[in-house]
Tab-separated table of C-alpha atoms in Angstrom:
chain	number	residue	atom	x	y	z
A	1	UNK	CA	60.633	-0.635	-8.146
A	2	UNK	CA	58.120	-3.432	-8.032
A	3	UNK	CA	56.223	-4.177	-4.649
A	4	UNK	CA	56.450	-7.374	-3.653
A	5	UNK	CA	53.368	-9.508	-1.931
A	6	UNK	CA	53.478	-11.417	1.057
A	7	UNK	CA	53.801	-14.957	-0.073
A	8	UNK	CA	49.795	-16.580	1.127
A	9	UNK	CA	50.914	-20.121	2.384
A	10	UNK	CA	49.720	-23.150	0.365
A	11	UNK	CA	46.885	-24.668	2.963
A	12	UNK	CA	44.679	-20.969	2.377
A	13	UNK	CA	45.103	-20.922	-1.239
A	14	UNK	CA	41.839	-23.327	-1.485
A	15	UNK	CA	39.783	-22.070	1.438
A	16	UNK	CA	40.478	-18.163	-0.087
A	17	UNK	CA	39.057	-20.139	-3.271
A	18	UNK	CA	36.142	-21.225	-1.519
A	19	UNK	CA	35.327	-17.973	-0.008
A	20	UNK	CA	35.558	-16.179	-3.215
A	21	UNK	CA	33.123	-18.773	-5.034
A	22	UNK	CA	30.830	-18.414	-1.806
A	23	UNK	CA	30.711	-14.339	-2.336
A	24	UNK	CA	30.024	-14.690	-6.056
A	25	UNK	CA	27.670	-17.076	-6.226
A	26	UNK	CA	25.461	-16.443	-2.794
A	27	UNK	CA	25.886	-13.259	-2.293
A	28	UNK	CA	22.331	-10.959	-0.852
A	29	UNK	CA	21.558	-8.848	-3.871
A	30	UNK	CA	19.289	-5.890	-3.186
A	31	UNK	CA	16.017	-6.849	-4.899
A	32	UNK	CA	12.702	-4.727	-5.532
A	33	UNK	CA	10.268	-7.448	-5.820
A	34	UNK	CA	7.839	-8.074	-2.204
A	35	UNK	CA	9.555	-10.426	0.069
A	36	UNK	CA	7.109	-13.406	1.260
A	37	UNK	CA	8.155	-13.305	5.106
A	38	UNK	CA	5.205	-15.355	5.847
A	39	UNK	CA	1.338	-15.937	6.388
A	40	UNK	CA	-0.521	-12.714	6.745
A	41	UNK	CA	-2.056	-12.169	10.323
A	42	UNK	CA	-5.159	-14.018	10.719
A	43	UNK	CA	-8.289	-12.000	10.322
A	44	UNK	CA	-10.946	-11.398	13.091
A	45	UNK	CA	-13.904	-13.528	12.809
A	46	UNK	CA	-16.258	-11.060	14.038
A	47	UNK	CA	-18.749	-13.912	15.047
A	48	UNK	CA	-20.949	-12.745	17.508
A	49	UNK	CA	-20.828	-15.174	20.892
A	50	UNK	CA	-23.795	-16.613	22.391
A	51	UNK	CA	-25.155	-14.344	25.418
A	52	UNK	CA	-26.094	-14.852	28.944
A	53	UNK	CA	-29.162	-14.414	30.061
A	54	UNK	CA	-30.084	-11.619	32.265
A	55	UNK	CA	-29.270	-11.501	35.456
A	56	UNK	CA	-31.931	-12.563	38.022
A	57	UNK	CA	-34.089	-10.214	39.167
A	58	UNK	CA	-32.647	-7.340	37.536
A	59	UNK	CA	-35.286	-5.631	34.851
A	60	UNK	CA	-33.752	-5.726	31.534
A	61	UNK	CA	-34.659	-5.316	27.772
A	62	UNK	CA	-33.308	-7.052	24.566
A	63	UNK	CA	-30.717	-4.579	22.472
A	64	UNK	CA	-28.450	-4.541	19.730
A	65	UNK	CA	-25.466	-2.862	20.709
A	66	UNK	CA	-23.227	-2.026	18.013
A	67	UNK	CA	-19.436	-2.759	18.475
A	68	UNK	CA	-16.488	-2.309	16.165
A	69	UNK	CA	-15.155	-5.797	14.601
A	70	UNK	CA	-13.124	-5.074	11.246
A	71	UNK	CA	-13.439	-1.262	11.045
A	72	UNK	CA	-17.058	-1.705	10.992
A	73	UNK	CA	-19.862	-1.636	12.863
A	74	UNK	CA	-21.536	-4.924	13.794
A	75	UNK	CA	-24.503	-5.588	15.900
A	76	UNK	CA	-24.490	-7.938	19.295
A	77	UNK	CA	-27.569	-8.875	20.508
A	78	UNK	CA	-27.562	-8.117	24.460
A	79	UNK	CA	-29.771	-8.293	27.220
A	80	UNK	CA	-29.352	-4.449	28.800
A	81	UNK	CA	-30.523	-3.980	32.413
A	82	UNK	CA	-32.410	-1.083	33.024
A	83	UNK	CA	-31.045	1.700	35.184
A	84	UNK	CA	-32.094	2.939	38.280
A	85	UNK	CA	-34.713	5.479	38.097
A	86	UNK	CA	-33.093	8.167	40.001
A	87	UNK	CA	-34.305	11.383	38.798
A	88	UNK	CA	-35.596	10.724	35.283
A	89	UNK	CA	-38.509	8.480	34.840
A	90	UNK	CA	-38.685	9.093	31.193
A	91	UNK	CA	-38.788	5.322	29.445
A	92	UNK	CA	-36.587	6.277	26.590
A	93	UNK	CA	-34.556	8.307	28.644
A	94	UNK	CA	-33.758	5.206	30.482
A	95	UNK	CA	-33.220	2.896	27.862
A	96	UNK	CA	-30.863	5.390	26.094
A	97	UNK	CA	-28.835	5.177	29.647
A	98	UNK	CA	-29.034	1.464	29.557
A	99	UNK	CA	-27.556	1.639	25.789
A	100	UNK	CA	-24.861	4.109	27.006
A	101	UNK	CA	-23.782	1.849	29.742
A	102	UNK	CA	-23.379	-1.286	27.639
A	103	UNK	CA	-21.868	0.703	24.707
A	104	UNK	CA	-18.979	1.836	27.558
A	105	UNK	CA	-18.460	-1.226	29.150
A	106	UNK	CA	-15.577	-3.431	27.992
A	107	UNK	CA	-16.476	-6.079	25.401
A	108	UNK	CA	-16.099	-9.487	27.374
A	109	UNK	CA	-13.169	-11.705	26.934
A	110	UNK	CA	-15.034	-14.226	24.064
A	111	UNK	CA	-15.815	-10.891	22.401
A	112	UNK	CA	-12.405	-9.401	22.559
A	113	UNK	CA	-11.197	-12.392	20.877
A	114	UNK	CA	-13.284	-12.549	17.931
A	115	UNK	CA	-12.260	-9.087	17.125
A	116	UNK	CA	-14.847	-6.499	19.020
A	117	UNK	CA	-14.350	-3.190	20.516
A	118	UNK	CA	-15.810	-0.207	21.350
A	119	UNK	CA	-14.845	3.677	20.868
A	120	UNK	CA	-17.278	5.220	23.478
A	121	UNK	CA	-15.788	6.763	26.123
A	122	UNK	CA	-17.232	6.161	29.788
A	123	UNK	CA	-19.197	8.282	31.859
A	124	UNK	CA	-21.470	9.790	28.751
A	125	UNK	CA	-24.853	9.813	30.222
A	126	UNK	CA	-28.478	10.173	28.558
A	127	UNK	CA	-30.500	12.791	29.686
A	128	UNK	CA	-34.360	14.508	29.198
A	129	UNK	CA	-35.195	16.624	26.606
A	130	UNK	CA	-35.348	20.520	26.931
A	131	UNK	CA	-38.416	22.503	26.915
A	132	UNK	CA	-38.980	23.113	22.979
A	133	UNK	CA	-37.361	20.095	22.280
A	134	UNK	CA	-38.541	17.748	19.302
A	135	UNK	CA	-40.303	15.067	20.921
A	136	UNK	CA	-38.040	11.694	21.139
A	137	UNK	CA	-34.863	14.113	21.727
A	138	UNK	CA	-32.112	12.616	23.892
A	139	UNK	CA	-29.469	15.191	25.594
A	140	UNK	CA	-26.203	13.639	26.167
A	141	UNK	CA	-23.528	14.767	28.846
A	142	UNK	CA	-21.285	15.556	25.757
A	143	UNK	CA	-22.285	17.620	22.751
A	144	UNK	CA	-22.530	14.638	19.823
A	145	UNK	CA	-20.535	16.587	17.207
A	146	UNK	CA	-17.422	16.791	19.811
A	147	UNK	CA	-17.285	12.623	20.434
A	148	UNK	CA	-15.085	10.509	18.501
A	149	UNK	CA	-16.353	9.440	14.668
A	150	UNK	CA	-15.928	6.218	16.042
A	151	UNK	CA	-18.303	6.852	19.261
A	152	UNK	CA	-20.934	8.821	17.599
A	153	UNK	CA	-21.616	6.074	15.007
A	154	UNK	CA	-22.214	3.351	17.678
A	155	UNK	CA	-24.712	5.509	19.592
A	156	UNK	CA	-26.296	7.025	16.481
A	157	UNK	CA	-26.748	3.161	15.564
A	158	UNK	CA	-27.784	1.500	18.629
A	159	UNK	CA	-30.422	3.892	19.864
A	160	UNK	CA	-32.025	3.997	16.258
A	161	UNK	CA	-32.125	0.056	16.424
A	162	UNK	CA	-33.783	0.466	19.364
A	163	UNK	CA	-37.624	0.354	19.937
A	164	UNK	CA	-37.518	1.439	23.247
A	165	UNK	CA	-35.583	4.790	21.853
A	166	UNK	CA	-36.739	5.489	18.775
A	167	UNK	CA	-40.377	5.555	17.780
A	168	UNK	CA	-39.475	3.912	14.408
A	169	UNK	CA	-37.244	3.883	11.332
A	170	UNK	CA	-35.384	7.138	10.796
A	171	UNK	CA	-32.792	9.940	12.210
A	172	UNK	CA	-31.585	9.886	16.240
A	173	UNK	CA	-32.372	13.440	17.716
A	174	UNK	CA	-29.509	14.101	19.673
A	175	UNK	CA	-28.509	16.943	21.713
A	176	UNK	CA	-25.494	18.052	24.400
A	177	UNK	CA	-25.616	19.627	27.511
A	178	UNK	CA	-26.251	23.148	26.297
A	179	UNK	CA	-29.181	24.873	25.268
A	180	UNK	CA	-27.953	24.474	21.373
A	181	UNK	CA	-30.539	22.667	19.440
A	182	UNK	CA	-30.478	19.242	18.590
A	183	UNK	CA	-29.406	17.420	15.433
A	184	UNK	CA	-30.949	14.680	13.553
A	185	UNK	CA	-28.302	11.847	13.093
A	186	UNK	CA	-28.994	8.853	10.411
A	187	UNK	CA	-27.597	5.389	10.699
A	188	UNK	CA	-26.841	4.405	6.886
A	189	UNK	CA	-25.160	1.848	5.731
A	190	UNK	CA	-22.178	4.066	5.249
A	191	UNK	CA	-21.852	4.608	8.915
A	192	UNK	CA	-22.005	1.264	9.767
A	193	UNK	CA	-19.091	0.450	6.964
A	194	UNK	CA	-16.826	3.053	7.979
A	195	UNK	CA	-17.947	4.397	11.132
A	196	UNK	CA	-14.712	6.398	11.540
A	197	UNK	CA	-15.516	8.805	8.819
A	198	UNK	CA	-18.926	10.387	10.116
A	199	UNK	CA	-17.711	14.390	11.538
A	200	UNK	CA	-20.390	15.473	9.468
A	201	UNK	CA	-22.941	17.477	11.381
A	202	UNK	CA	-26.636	16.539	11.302
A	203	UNK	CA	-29.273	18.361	10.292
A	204	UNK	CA	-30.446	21.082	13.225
A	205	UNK	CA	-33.743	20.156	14.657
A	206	UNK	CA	-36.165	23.048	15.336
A	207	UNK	CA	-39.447	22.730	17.107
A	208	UNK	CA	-42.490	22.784	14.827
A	209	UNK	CA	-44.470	26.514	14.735
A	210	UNK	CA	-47.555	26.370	17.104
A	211	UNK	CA	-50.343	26.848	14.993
A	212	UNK	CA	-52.177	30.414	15.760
């Protein structure tokens, strides 16, 4: 027995046409090749804004502070105030305070814009060398090797760019809290390019031999 079909009425014939030619012709065909969806996001411009002068009356020094703009590290010239003295008089103590506080704080608005951050956490604080310390050493609240990549590379960075800190060219002593010995930390150009990728401990500093 043969099934019979529903008769289609005459006035769908041509739009069932139509939808058929649509479907075969303009259909969405699964494709491997990269879709343009439009304009990649813009990059940052990592241009470093003009900045303010120090505030009146309040003792200051000239710095590089080193902020992330494009995964990397790039210097901002600042003027740092000086901390109160409080217990340590130590100048380089003081200025590796002043560093620590403008490292935390939040990159201003203009900043923020052009693309600039920063990866060190508040409340780290500089403090004096132990006895048998290397001369130069700076003891932070934190042990160095347990900070972020990120965090260690900008203070690493802007206290050996700093006069004040370092006594010249060369490694950052560093030290935590604890009575473990400090390390020697380098600021290389790899740091600065990928400043996320420095765990690597630095060399252990020892205290030269007296001489007998």
């Amino acid at each position: 027995m043969r099934r019979v079909l529903p008769a289609v009425p005459a006035v769908l014939v041509p739009l069932v046409g139509i939808a058929l030619l649509a479907t075969a012709g303009c259909g969405i065909r699964a494709t491997t090749v990269p879709v343009d969806v439009g304009a990649a996001p813009s990059r940052v411009s990592c241009d470093t804004p003009a900045q303010p002068a120090g505030q009146s009356g309040a003792p200051g020094f000239r710095a590089t502070v080193e902020l992330v703009c494009g995964s990397q590290l790039v210097g901002v010239d600042r003027i740092v105030a000086m901390p109160e003295k409080g217990a340590v008089r130590d100048p380089a103590v003081q200025a590796a305070q002043a560093l620590l506080e403008a490292l935390e704080r939040t990159p201003s608005a203009e900043e923020r814009d052009a693309g600039f951050s920063t990866g060190v956490p508040a409340g780290l604080t500089a403090g004096a060398p132990k006895p048998g310390d290397p001369a130069g050493t700076v003891r932070l609240s934190r042990k160095p090797e347990d900070l972020p990549p990120v965090a260690l590379s900008q203070i690493v960075c802007t206290l050996a760019g700093s006069d004040t800190v370092s006594a010249g060219p060369g490694p950052v002593v560093l030290g935590g809290p604890d009575a473990d010995p400090p390390r020697a930390w380098e600021c290389t150009e790899a740091v600065r390019s990928r400043p996320e990728s420095v765990p690597t401990l630095g060399e252990i500093v020892r205290p030269s031999a007296s001489p007998s």
